Amino acid sequence: MKKSRSHSHSRARKVGCTVSAAALMLGVSHAATVGFNFQANYCSAPSYTGSPVTAPAFGVGTNCWESLTPMNTGYGCSGGYITLNEVIDTTTSTDGLNPLPSGSLSVTWSAYTANVSGFGGYDRSPPHYTFGGNGYHPGEEQVYWGFLRDGVNFGPAPVEATIINRVTRWTLLA
């Protein structure tokens, strides 16, 4: 009669997994809250361009918001499918970017242009919840201000926009 060794091997496997999981938590990975603010470059109306976050928004402090490079709107400047990127690290501190506590991020995002929104959040007057012009309040309304377009439903877009992809895409690589 053969003796089953499943109990001895089973324990070794469990210990091996525990050690492996513990090794992942020994400083290899660091968590941080980072907010990404997509901005628009409204060429035909410069007062509508950009909106770096200058007050806490959605529970994230101003030092954790990364106001990314403004993307063209296509109004008074080139449009079409646009890809931009930023590298953010512990020394980054210009143009709306804030330094990370450690490490670095390479952020790449693409869209069929960007635009600005008058949506002010649900604390504004219903039914439209908007504000006029570029009179946003610091914080959350600055984050709502810029958005990426899908190139299908509104705004300038090349003919190939409907053929290539109907979804705005952005990829975060850490």
Protein backbone atom coordinates (compact mmCIF):
# COMPACT_ATOMS: atom_id res chain seq x y z
CA MET A 1 0.00 0.00 0.00
CA LYS A 2 1.32 3.44 -1.00
CA LYS A 3 1.51 6.15 1.57
CA SER A 4 0.01 9.49 0.56
CA ARG A 5 2.38 12.45 0.91
CA SER A 6 -0.14 15.10 0.01
CA HIS A 7 -0.14 16.54 3.54
CA SER A 8 3.61 17.17 3.65
CA HIS A 9 3.71 18.78 0.19
CA SER A 10 0.56 20.80 0.84
CA ARG A 11 2.11 22.53 3.86
CA ALA A 12 5.30 23.36 1.97
CA ARG A 13 3.30 24.95 -0.84
CA LYS A 14 1.31 27.08 1.58
CA VAL A 15 4.44 28.32 3.32
CA GLY A 16 6.04 29.07 -0.05
CA CYS A 17 3.03 31.19 -1.08
CA THR A 18 3.01 33.01 2.25
CA VAL A 19 6.67 33.92 1.91
CA SER A 20 6.14 35.05 -1.65
CA ALA A 21 3.19 37.29 -0.72
CA ALA A 22 5.09 38.73 2.24
CA ALA A 23 8.04 39.53 -0.02
CA LEU A 24 5.76 41.67 -2.18
CA MET A 25 4.92 43.81 0.83
CA LEU A 26 8.48 44.47 2.01
CA GLY A 27 8.85 47.88 0.38
CA VAL A 28 8.68 46.76 -3.22
CA SER A 29 5.37 48.56 -3.74
CA HIS A 30 4.32 52.00 -2.45
CA ALA A 31 0.80 53.37 -2.63
CA ALA A 32 -0.03 57.03 -3.23
CA THR A 33 -3.16 58.89 -4.21
CA VAL A 34 -2.71 60.76 -7.48
CA GLY A 35 -5.41 62.69 -9.35
CA PHE A 36 -5.11 63.36 -13.09
CA ASN A 37 -6.59 66.60 -14.40
CA PHE A 38 -7.08 66.58 -18.20
CA GLN A 39 -6.85 70.14 -19.53
CA ALA A 40 -7.90 71.70 -22.84
CA ASN A 41 -5.92 74.13 -25.00
CA TYR A 42 -8.77 76.29 -26.35
CA CYS A 43 -6.76 78.11 -29.03
CA SER A 44 -9.48 80.46 -30.27
CA ALA A 45 -10.30 81.59 -26.68
CA PRO A 46 -7.11 81.53 -24.54
CA SER A 47 -9.03 82.49 -21.38
CA TYR A 48 -10.65 79.02 -21.57
CA THR A 49 -7.29 77.20 -21.80
CA GLY A 50 -6.10 75.05 -18.93
CA SER A 51 -7.28 74.90 -15.36
CA PRO A 52 -4.66 73.55 -12.93
CA VAL A 53 -6.20 72.33 -9.69
CA THR A 54 -5.63 74.98 -7.00
CA ALA A 55 -7.84 73.64 -4.17
CA PRO A 56 -8.60 70.15 -2.81
CA ALA A 57 -10.95 68.22 -5.11
CA PHE A 58 -12.81 64.95 -4.51
CA GLY A 59 -10.93 64.42 -1.26
CA VAL A 60 -7.51 64.73 -2.92
CA GLY A 61 -5.18 67.54 -1.79
CA THR A 62 -3.73 70.01 -4.28
CA ASN A 63 -0.25 68.50 -3.91
CA CYS A 64 -1.57 65.16 -5.26
CA TRP A 65 -3.22 66.51 -8.42
CA GLU A 66 -1.31 66.28 -11.69
CA SER A 67 -2.68 68.86 -14.13
CA LEU A 68 -1.52 67.28 -17.38
CA THR A 69 -0.42 69.06 -20.56
CA PRO A 70 -3.44 70.75 -22.21
CA MET A 71 -4.71 68.94 -25.33
CA ASN A 72 -5.84 71.01 -28.36
CA THR A 73 -9.57 71.52 -28.86
CA GLY A 74 -9.36 71.86 -32.65
CA TYR A 75 -10.89 75.34 -32.47
CA GLY A 76 -8.26 77.70 -33.89
CA CYS A 77 -5.56 75.02 -33.69
CA SER A 78 -4.89 71.54 -35.01
CA GLY A 79 -7.22 68.73 -33.96
CA GLY A 80 -7.53 65.08 -34.89
CA TYR A 81 -6.37 62.10 -32.88
CA ILE A 82 -3.83 63.38 -30.35
CA THR A 83 -1.49 61.47 -28.04
CA LEU A 84 0.32 63.25 -25.21
CA ASN A 85 2.55 62.06 -22.42
CA GLU A 86 4.09 63.27 -19.17
CA VAL A 87 6.71 61.78 -16.89
CA ILE A 88 6.06 62.64 -13.27
CA ASP A 89 8.61 61.89 -10.56
CA THR A 90 9.93 63.12 -7.20
CA THR A 91 11.36 66.33 -8.71
CA THR A 92 8.50 67.34 -11.04
CA SER A 93 7.02 70.70 -10.02
CA THR A 94 6.19 72.78 -13.10
CA ASP A 95 3.11 73.59 -15.20
CA GLY A 96 0.56 72.13 -12.78
CA LEU A 97 2.52 69.00 -11.97
CA ASN A 98 3.43 68.05 -8.40
CA PRO A 99 6.26 65.81 -7.20
CA LEU A 100 5.45 62.22 -6.23
CA PRO A 101 6.47 60.99 -2.78
CA SER A 102 8.64 58.31 -4.42
CA GLY A 103 9.18 56.68 -7.80
CA SER A 104 7.87 57.93 -11.13
CA LEU A 105 4.90 57.59 -13.47
CA SER A 106 4.87 57.73 -17.23
CA VAL A 107 1.36 58.85 -18.22
CA THR A 108 0.18 58.57 -21.84
CA TRP A 109 -3.30 59.59 -22.95
CA SER A 110 -5.00 59.90 -26.33
CA ALA A 111 -8.26 61.36 -27.62
CA TYR A 112 -9.89 63.07 -30.58
CA THR A 113 -9.23 66.52 -29.12
CA ALA A 114 -10.32 67.95 -25.77
CA ASN A 115 -12.82 70.59 -24.73
CA VAL A 116 -14.06 72.50 -21.71
CA SER A 117 -17.26 71.96 -19.77
CA GLY A 118 -19.55 74.30 -17.91
CA PHE A 119 -20.62 71.47 -15.61
CA GLY A 120 -20.12 72.72 -12.08
CA GLY A 121 -21.13 69.69 -10.05
CA TYR A 122 -24.42 68.89 -8.40
CA ASP A 123 -24.18 71.75 -5.93
CA ARG A 124 -24.93 74.15 -8.83
CA SER A 125 -28.50 75.05 -9.83
CA PRO A 126 -30.51 72.27 -11.48
CA PRO A 127 -31.49 71.20 -14.06
CA HIS A 128 -28.24 71.97 -15.92
CA TYR A 129 -25.77 72.32 -13.01
CA THR A 130 -23.66 74.77 -15.01
CA PHE A 131 -21.90 78.08 -14.64
CA GLY A 132 -21.36 80.74 -17.31
CA GLY A 133 -18.08 81.38 -19.14
CA ASN A 134 -14.99 80.17 -17.36
CA GLY A 135 -16.21 81.08 -13.86
CA TYR A 136 -15.42 77.77 -12.21
CA HIS A 137 -14.71 77.54 -8.48
CA PRO A 138 -11.29 76.23 -7.37
CA GLY A 139 -11.20 72.48 -6.75
CA GLU A 140 -13.70 70.05 -8.23
CA GLU A 141 -14.97 72.45 -10.90
CA GLN A 142 -11.40 72.80 -12.20
CA VAL A 143 -11.29 69.03 -12.64
CA TYR A 144 -14.67 69.02 -14.44
CA TRP A 145 -13.53 71.91 -16.69
CA GLY A 146 -11.35 69.95 -19.14
CA PHE A 147 -12.39 66.67 -20.73
CA LEU A 148 -11.27 64.34 -23.54
CA ARG A 149 -13.51 63.86 -26.58
CA ASP A 150 -14.37 60.65 -28.34
CA GLY A 151 -14.53 62.36 -31.76
CA VAL A 152 -17.94 60.96 -32.61
CA ASN A 153 -20.74 62.93 -31.06
CA PHE A 154 -19.48 66.49 -30.87
CA GLY A 155 -16.63 68.68 -32.02
CA PRO A 156 -14.02 68.52 -34.75
CA ALA A 157 -12.75 65.09 -35.69
CA PRO A 158 -11.22 63.56 -38.79
CA VAL A 159 -13.23 61.11 -40.93
CA GLU A 160 -11.12 58.20 -39.72
CA ALA A 161 -12.35 58.85 -36.14
CA THR A 162 -15.43 56.74 -36.75
CA ILE A 163 -13.42 54.01 -38.46
CA ILE A 164 -10.48 53.58 -36.05
CA ASN A 165 -11.99 53.72 -32.59
CA ARG A 166 -15.01 55.32 -30.93
CA VAL A 167 -13.58 55.22 -27.41
CA THR A 168 -11.32 57.75 -25.72
CA ARG A 169 -8.32 55.86 -24.42
CA TRP A 170 -5.65 56.62 -21.86
CA THR A 171 -3.07 54.32 -20.40
CA LEU A 172 -1.21 54.73 -17.13
CA LEU A 173 2.13 52.99 -16.95
CA ALA A 174 3.97 52.82 -13.65
